[in-house]
Short mmCIF file of C-alpha atoms in Angstrom, two decimals:
data_model
loop_
_atom_site.label_atom_id
_atom_site.label_comp_id
_atom_site.label_asym_id
_atom_site.label_seq_id
_atom_site.Cartn_x
_atom_site.Cartn_y
_atom_site.Cartn_z
CA MET A 1 0.17 0.06 0.03
CA LEU A 2 2.57 2.47 0.79
CA ARG A 3 4.39 1.74 -2.29
CA GLN A 4 1.21 2.75 -4.25
CA ILE A 5 0.19 6.00 -2.11
CA GLU A 6 3.79 7.77 -3.03
CA LYS A 7 2.85 8.25 -6.33
CA VAL A 8 1.29 11.47 -5.58
CA GLY A 9 1.78 13.27 -8.83
CA ILE A 10 2.45 16.69 -9.64
CA GLN A 11 3.71 18.09 -6.07
CA TYR A 12 5.22 21.93 -5.84
CA ILE A 13 5.49 21.75 -1.72
CA GLN A 14 7.34 18.94 -0.16
CA PRO A 15 5.89 17.41 3.26
CA ASP A 16 8.56 19.35 4.93
CA GLY A 17 7.28 22.92 3.45
CA THR A 18 9.90 23.42 0.83
CA LEU A 19 9.16 24.32 -2.75
CA THR A 20 10.53 22.28 -5.48
CA PRO A 21 11.79 23.69 -8.66
CA GLU A 22 8.77 23.67 -9.96
CA GLY A 23 7.19 25.01 -7.11
CA GLU A 24 9.53 28.10 -6.88
CA VAL A 25 8.01 29.05 -10.27
CA ALA A 26 4.45 28.57 -9.39
CA TRP A 27 4.90 30.50 -5.77
CA LYS A 28 6.29 33.85 -7.33
CA PRO A 29 3.55 35.27 -9.12
CA ILE A 30 0.93 34.56 -6.46
CA GLU A 31 -0.10 37.70 -4.39
CA ARG A 32 0.52 37.66 -0.78
CA PRO A 33 -3.33 37.96 0.50
CA LEU A 34 -4.16 34.96 -1.76
CA LYS A 35 -1.11 32.85 -0.08
CA ILE A 36 -2.26 33.88 3.25
CA GLU A 37 -6.03 32.99 2.18
CA PHE A 38 -4.87 29.41 1.44
CA TYR A 39 -4.04 28.84 4.83
CA LYS A 40 -6.81 30.81 6.38
CA TRP A 41 -9.27 28.77 4.76
CA MET A 42 -7.49 25.24 5.64
CA ARG A 43 -7.49 26.11 9.23
CA LYS A 44 -11.06 27.10 9.39
CA ILE A 45 -12.16 24.09 7.32
CA ARG A 46 -10.30 21.88 9.73
CA LEU A 47 -11.65 23.58 12.69
CA PHE A 48 -15.21 23.08 11.55
CA ASP A 49 -14.82 19.76 10.93
CA GLN A 50 -13.50 18.77 13.98
CA ARG A 51 -16.62 20.60 15.84
CA SER A 52 -18.86 18.83 13.31
CA ILE A 53 -17.36 15.65 14.90
CA ILE A 54 -18.02 16.62 18.20
CA LEU A 55 -21.82 17.64 17.88
CA GLN A 56 -22.05 14.38 16.23
CA ARG A 57 -21.08 12.56 19.12
CA GLN A 58 -23.15 14.51 21.63
CA GLY A 59 -26.36 14.04 19.13
CA ARG A 60 -26.85 17.47 18.10
CA ILE A 61 -26.35 16.15 13.96
CA GLY A 62 -26.54 13.23 12.24
CA THR A 63 -24.27 11.11 10.57
CA TYR A 64 -21.42 13.44 9.53
CA ALA A 65 -18.63 12.48 6.83
CA PRO A 66 -15.43 14.00 7.73
CA LEU A 67 -12.93 15.81 5.52
CA GLN A 68 -9.95 16.24 7.74
CA GLY A 69 -6.86 15.65 5.54
CA GLN A 70 -8.45 16.97 2.33
CA GLU A 71 -8.48 20.52 2.94
CA ALA A 72 -5.66 21.32 0.63
CA ALA A 73 -7.67 19.71 -2.26
CA GLN A 74 -10.79 21.52 -1.54
CA VAL A 75 -9.12 24.90 -1.00
CA GLY A 76 -7.08 25.03 -3.91
CA SER A 77 -9.73 23.76 -6.38
CA THR A 78 -12.36 25.93 -5.37
CA LEU A 79 -10.48 29.34 -4.93
CA SER A 80 -9.42 28.65 -8.77
CA LEU A 81 -13.43 29.33 -9.54
CA ASN A 82 -15.00 32.33 -10.26
CA ARG A 83 -18.85 33.18 -8.71
CA GLU A 84 -20.44 32.23 -12.17
CA ASP A 85 -19.34 28.68 -12.19
CA TRP A 86 -21.35 25.82 -11.10
CA ILE A 87 -20.05 23.12 -8.47
CA PHE A 88 -21.57 19.73 -8.16
CA PRO A 89 -20.38 18.24 -4.51
CA SER A 90 -20.86 15.01 -3.11
CA TYR A 91 -21.59 14.51 0.57
CA ARG A 92 -17.62 15.85 1.74
CA GLU A 93 -17.50 18.96 0.06
CA HIS A 94 -17.87 21.21 3.52
CA GLY A 95 -14.86 23.19 2.36
CA VAL A 96 -15.93 23.73 -0.82
CA ALA A 97 -19.10 24.99 0.05
CA MET A 98 -17.97 27.10 2.72
CA ILE A 99 -15.62 28.87 -0.17
CA ALA A 100 -18.46 28.95 -2.78
CA GLY A 101 -20.68 31.06 -0.10
CA MET A 102 -22.70 28.77 1.95
CA PRO A 103 -23.20 29.87 5.25
CA LEU A 104 -21.92 27.45 8.38
CA LYS A 105 -25.37 27.59 9.51
CA GLN A 106 -27.08 26.35 6.60
CA ILE A 107 -24.26 23.37 6.08
CA LEU A 108 -24.72 22.59 9.92
CA LEU A 109 -28.64 22.34 9.14
CA TYR A 110 -28.03 19.69 6.18
CA TRP A 111 -26.28 17.74 8.68
CA MET A 112 -29.58 18.22 11.09
CA GLY A 113 -31.52 16.71 8.25
CA ARG A 114 -33.09 20.12 7.32
CA VAL A 115 -33.82 20.91 3.44
CA GLU A 116 -32.76 24.49 4.25
CA GLY A 117 -29.14 22.90 4.37
CA CYS A 118 -29.40 22.79 0.46
CA ARG A 119 -30.77 26.04 -0.37
CA PRO A 120 -27.86 28.39 -1.24
CA PRO A 121 -27.87 31.62 -0.98
CA GLU A 122 -28.88 33.53 -4.31
CA GLY A 123 -26.20 34.05 -6.66
CA VAL A 124 -24.10 30.83 -5.06
CA LYS A 125 -24.13 28.27 -8.13
CA LEU A 126 -23.66 25.11 -5.63
CA PHE A 127 -25.93 22.06 -6.29
CA PRO A 128 -26.74 20.00 -2.85
CA PRO A 129 -24.64 17.44 -1.98
CA SER A 130 -25.08 14.36 -3.49
CA VAL A 131 -25.15 11.24 -1.73
CA PRO A 132 -25.98 8.57 -4.04
CA ILE A 133 -22.15 8.08 -5.61
CA ALA A 134 -21.14 9.61 -9.00
CA THR A 135 -24.89 10.87 -10.06
CA GLN A 136 -23.69 14.29 -9.93
CA ILE A 137 -21.25 13.62 -12.74
CA PRO A 138 -23.45 13.52 -15.55
CA HIS A 139 -25.20 16.54 -13.87
CA ALA A 140 -22.12 18.64 -14.13
CA ALA A 141 -21.54 17.41 -17.75
CA GLY A 142 -25.23 18.52 -18.54
CA ALA A 143 -24.65 21.89 -17.21
CA ALA A 144 -21.31 22.39 -18.83
CA TRP A 145 -23.30 21.52 -22.09
CA ALA A 146 -26.39 24.14 -21.60
CA SER A 147 -23.60 26.64 -20.43
CA LYS A 148 -21.83 25.84 -24.01
CA LEU A 149 -25.04 26.24 -25.93
CA LYS A 150 -25.71 29.54 -24.47
CA GLY A 151 -22.31 30.73 -25.15
CA GLU A 152 -21.56 31.67 -21.22
CA PRO A 153 -18.47 31.55 -19.89
CA SER A 154 -19.16 29.50 -16.52
CA VAL A 155 -17.27 26.01 -16.10
CA ALA A 156 -19.11 23.35 -14.35
CA VAL A 157 -17.01 21.52 -11.85
CA ALA A 158 -18.11 17.84 -10.46
CA TYR A 159 -16.47 16.54 -7.20
CA PHE A 160 -16.13 13.14 -6.06
CA GLY A 161 -14.20 10.43 -4.30
CA ASP A 162 -11.92 7.37 -5.82
CA GLY A 163 -14.95 5.20 -5.16
CA ALA A 164 -17.19 6.80 -7.84
CA THR A 165 -14.58 6.13 -10.52
CA SER A 166 -15.90 2.70 -10.20
CA GLU A 167 -19.69 3.84 -11.10
CA GLY A 168 -21.30 3.86 -14.52
CA ASP A 169 -22.34 7.44 -14.04
CA PHE A 170 -18.32 8.18 -14.10
CA HIS A 171 -17.92 6.81 -17.62
CA GLU A 172 -21.21 8.03 -18.93
CA GLY A 173 -20.07 11.66 -17.53
CA LEU A 174 -16.62 11.66 -19.09
CA ASN A 175 -17.64 10.06 -22.43
CA PHE A 176 -20.38 12.85 -23.07
CA ALA A 177 -17.39 15.53 -22.06
CA GLY A 178 -15.18 14.07 -24.30
CA VAL A 179 -17.68 14.17 -27.47
CA PHE A 180 -19.36 17.24 -26.84
CA ARG A 181 -16.03 18.72 -25.74
CA LEU A 182 -17.44 20.39 -23.02
CA PRO A 183 -16.44 23.06 -20.39
CA VAL A 184 -16.43 20.58 -17.29
CA ILE A 185 -13.80 19.76 -15.01
CA PHE A 186 -14.00 16.30 -13.05
CA PHE A 187 -12.08 16.70 -10.03
CA CYS A 188 -11.64 13.58 -7.89
CA GLN A 189 -10.10 13.72 -4.34
CA ASN A 190 -8.40 10.13 -4.18
CA ASN A 191 -8.67 9.54 -0.51
CA GLN A 192 -7.68 5.93 -1.13
CA TYR A 193 -10.67 3.93 -0.01
CA ALA A 194 -14.21 3.74 -0.89
CA ILE A 195 -15.54 3.37 2.79
CA SER A 196 -13.26 0.32 3.64
CA VAL A 197 -12.35 -1.03 0.31
CA PRO A 198 -8.84 0.24 -0.76
CA PHE A 199 -7.83 1.82 -4.21
CA SER A 200 -6.30 -1.33 -5.26
CA ARG A 201 -9.26 -3.13 -5.09
CA GLN A 202 -11.33 -1.01 -7.04
CA THR A 203 -9.55 -0.56 -10.06
CA ALA A 204 -6.79 -2.50 -12.10
CA THR A 205 -5.52 0.69 -13.13
CA GLU A 206 -2.81 2.41 -11.25
CA THR A 207 -4.12 5.92 -11.17
CA VAL A 208 -7.67 7.41 -11.88
CA ALA A 209 -5.92 10.01 -14.00
CA GLU A 210 -5.12 7.71 -16.84
CA LYS A 211 -8.51 7.08 -17.31
CA ALA A 212 -9.00 10.31 -19.07
CA ALA A 213 -7.48 9.13 -22.28
CA ALA A 214 -10.31 6.71 -23.06
CA TYR A 215 -12.45 9.60 -23.43
CA ALA A 216 -9.85 11.85 -25.18
CA ILE A 217 -9.94 14.39 -22.44
CA ARG A 218 -7.20 15.69 -20.48
CA GLY A 219 -5.81 13.73 -17.06
CA VAL A 220 -3.91 15.24 -14.36
CA ARG A 221 -2.55 13.57 -11.28
CA VAL A 222 -1.64 15.92 -8.67
CA ASP A 223 -0.38 15.80 -4.94
CA GLY A 224 -3.91 16.44 -3.38
CA ASN A 225 -2.28 17.50 0.01
CA ASP A 226 0.07 20.34 -2.04
CA VAL A 227 -2.57 23.39 -2.12
CA LEU A 228 -0.20 25.60 -4.40
CA ALA A 229 -0.17 22.56 -6.84
CA VAL A 230 -3.86 21.90 -6.60
CA TYR A 231 -4.52 25.41 -7.16
CA THR A 232 -2.08 25.64 -10.20
CA VAL A 233 -3.60 22.32 -11.85
CA MET A 234 -7.01 23.55 -11.08
CA LYS A 235 -5.96 26.93 -12.53
CA GLU A 236 -5.23 25.42 -16.09
CA ALA A 237 -8.26 23.03 -16.21
CA VAL A 238 -10.47 26.24 -16.07
CA LYS A 239 -8.73 28.47 -18.50
CA ARG A 240 -8.79 25.44 -20.86
CA ALA A 241 -12.38 24.65 -20.18
CA ARG A 242 -13.31 28.57 -20.76
CA THR A 243 -11.13 28.65 -23.97
CA GLY A 244 -13.22 25.64 -25.52
CA GLU A 245 -10.37 23.27 -24.94
CA GLY A 246 -12.86 20.97 -23.34
CA ALA A 247 -13.03 18.54 -20.15
CA THR A 248 -10.22 17.95 -17.58
CA LEU A 249 -10.30 15.05 -15.23
CA ILE A 250 -8.02 15.78 -12.29
CA GLU A 251 -7.11 13.11 -9.64
CA ALA A 252 -6.08 14.74 -6.51
CA VAL A 253 -4.18 12.23 -4.26
CA THR A 254 -4.72 12.65 -0.43
CA TYR A 255 -6.26 10.65 2.28
CA ARG A 256 -8.75 11.31 4.77
CA HIS A 257 -7.50 11.15 8.20
CA GLY A 258 -10.43 9.74 9.91
CA ALA A 259 -13.50 7.48 9.24
CA HIS A 260 -15.22 7.79 6.09
CA THR A 261 -18.48 8.99 8.17
CA THR A 262 -18.95 9.02 11.76
CA ALA A 263 -20.69 5.65 11.52
CA ASP A 264 -17.89 3.55 10.85
CA ASP A 265 -14.04 2.62 12.68
CA ALA A 266 -11.24 3.47 9.99
CA GLY A 267 -9.07 1.39 12.32
CA ARG A 268 -10.90 -1.43 11.44
CA TYR A 269 -9.46 -1.74 7.54
CA ARG A 270 -6.15 0.79 7.34
CA GLU A 271 -2.79 -0.23 8.91
CA GLN A 272 -2.02 1.75 11.36
CA GLU A 273 1.66 2.58 9.78
CA GLU A 274 -0.04 3.97 6.37
CA ALA A 275 -2.57 6.66 8.62
CA ARG A 276 0.34 7.59 10.80
CA GLU A 277 2.56 8.58 7.61
CA TRP A 278 -0.22 10.40 6.01
CA VAL A 279 -1.42 12.37 9.22
CA GLU A 280 1.60 13.13 10.87
CA LEU A 281 4.26 13.50 7.99
CA ARG A 282 1.96 14.46 5.00
CA ASP A 283 -0.37 16.67 6.53
CA PRO A 284 -1.69 19.45 4.22
CA LEU A 285 -1.97 22.25 6.98
CA LYS A 286 1.62 21.68 8.60
CA ARG A 287 3.67 21.49 5.34
CA TYR A 288 1.85 24.64 4.01
CA ARG A 289 2.25 26.64 7.63
CA ARG A 290 5.81 25.45 7.44
CA LEU A 291 6.16 27.42 4.07
CA LEU A 292 4.50 30.46 5.03
CA GLU A 293 6.68 30.99 8.53
CA ALA A 294 9.68 30.28 6.53
CA GLU A 295 8.48 33.08 4.20
CA GLY A 296 7.64 35.43 7.09
CA LEU A 297 4.12 35.34 5.96
CA TRP A 298 2.35 33.92 9.11
CA SER A 299 3.35 34.05 13.02
CA GLU A 300 2.34 32.10 15.88
CA ALA A 301 -0.12 35.12 17.07
CA GLU A 302 -1.36 35.21 13.74
CA GLU A 303 -2.54 31.48 14.29
CA ARG A 304 -3.83 32.01 17.88
CA ASP A 305 -5.86 35.22 16.35
CA TRP A 306 -7.23 33.31 13.57
CA GLU A 307 -8.24 30.50 15.40
CA ALA A 308 -10.28 32.35 18.22
CA CYS A 309 -12.11 34.34 15.20
CA CYS A 310 -13.03 30.91 13.18
CA LYS A 311 -14.27 29.05 16.40
CA GLN A 312 -16.19 32.38 17.79
CA GLU A 313 -17.78 32.20 13.90
CA ILE A 314 -18.31 28.45 14.33
CA GLU A 315 -20.00 28.82 17.77
CA GLU A 316 -22.45 31.50 16.33
CA ALA A 317 -23.41 29.16 13.61
CA VAL A 318 -23.97 26.45 15.46
CA CYS A 319 -26.19 28.69 17.93
CA GLU A 320 -28.23 30.05 14.83
CA ALA A 321 -28.70 26.41 13.56
CA GLU A 322 -30.17 25.00 16.70
CA SER A 323 -32.21 27.86 17.24
CA ALA A 324 -33.93 27.46 13.88
CA LYS A 325 -37.57 26.95 14.14
CA ALA A 326 -38.30 23.28 13.79
CA PRO A 327 -40.61 22.11 10.44
CA PRO A 328 -43.71 20.08 11.22
CA ALA A 329 -43.43 16.81 11.07
CA SER A 330 -45.47 16.61 7.66
CA HIS A 331 -42.67 18.07 6.20
CA LEU A 332 -41.23 14.53 5.91
CA PHE A 333 -44.06 14.44 2.70
CA ALA A 334 -43.13 17.62 1.14
CA HIS A 335 -39.84 17.34 -1.24
CA VAL A 336 -39.88 13.56 -2.91
CA PHE A 337 -42.95 13.46 -4.68
CA ALA A 338 -44.68 15.91 -7.02
CA ASP A 339 -47.67 13.65 -6.53
CA LEU A 340 -47.73 11.47 -3.44
CA PRO A 341 -48.75 7.98 -3.98
CA PRO A 342 -52.04 6.65 -2.22
CA SER A 343 -49.96 5.07 0.48
CA LEU A 344 -48.07 8.17 1.41
CA VAL A 345 -51.47 10.54 0.85
CA ARG A 346 -52.70 8.11 3.72
CA GLN A 347 -49.69 8.35 6.10
CA ARG A 348 -49.85 12.05 5.73
CA GLU A 349 -53.07 12.32 6.84
CA SER A 350 -52.74 10.54 9.72
CA LEU A 351 -49.74 12.25 10.97
CA LEU A 352 -51.99 15.30 10.45
CA ARG A 353 -54.65 14.14 12.31
CA GLN A 354 -52.10 13.34 15.11
CA GLU A 355 -50.55 16.89 15.17
CA GLU A 356 -54.31 18.08 15.30
CA GLY A 357 -55.13 15.97 18.11
CA ARG A 358 -58.04 14.59 16.00
#
């Protein structure tokens, strides 16, 4: 397993925080505020993730999908987009949602099972998290096709995990994008496991990126724990899409530090040595903070201030979400069928009678 996961693809920041020669070239033109913004988002997202796990353990939100370890992949890719671009996430893209403009309160409401958590603010082109595996990939291809037909400059991005590449929807979406040369980016966060199934048991190919060749689109493998490399690769893919050069499949090689969701135990299916390698030596936040500190762009005092600011914002969001007015129980019937089947009509009427005390 360790031999396999050494192949991380394009890398600009090494695990010790130093830049590769290619990284030096990519680093220089980036403005100072953006360099700091990379880290601030990653830190905020990790704090939100850690708080959400505690909330789940306390029974205050439902089953939750942690993302710790994947912050660089989400931050680097999302900061490459414009507000006009469409985003089709899976259930682990809370960091993507935050950067796109989804309030923390609504992200929490989603995990509380509330429909409001699927409704972004006006102007935010973020679709609800897709829980069925890979179904958002054809949706993104369709949105990209619509943009192309309308002559709009927007691109569409589908986020998914490595397990999604074993589904039919993945291949249908990529085939369609290749045939019609669509402005779409397929962004795979290869965190090595589809729940408990290791990548080597899902596919006979060594990488996800090489599958792009079958559909005549570009495929790129990048170190998903390297925010600079992800940002650079994604910017190039966005530019290609906007200029009519078609789709890109990006494989960001990363690792989730914890379980697939709060409903499983990763210690049952992952080797301790492997997890320690990624958590302790390849952590995306540690390596980027080392780089910022070496460049004189971040300090311990700034770390404390930013952490305090984020924690206050997160706690305010928790209070707002928990104080949201509870929906009526009949809401269970409101968002699945346009016309309820007779059996559900009877159930709804029975529930309404109970609520009215009849």
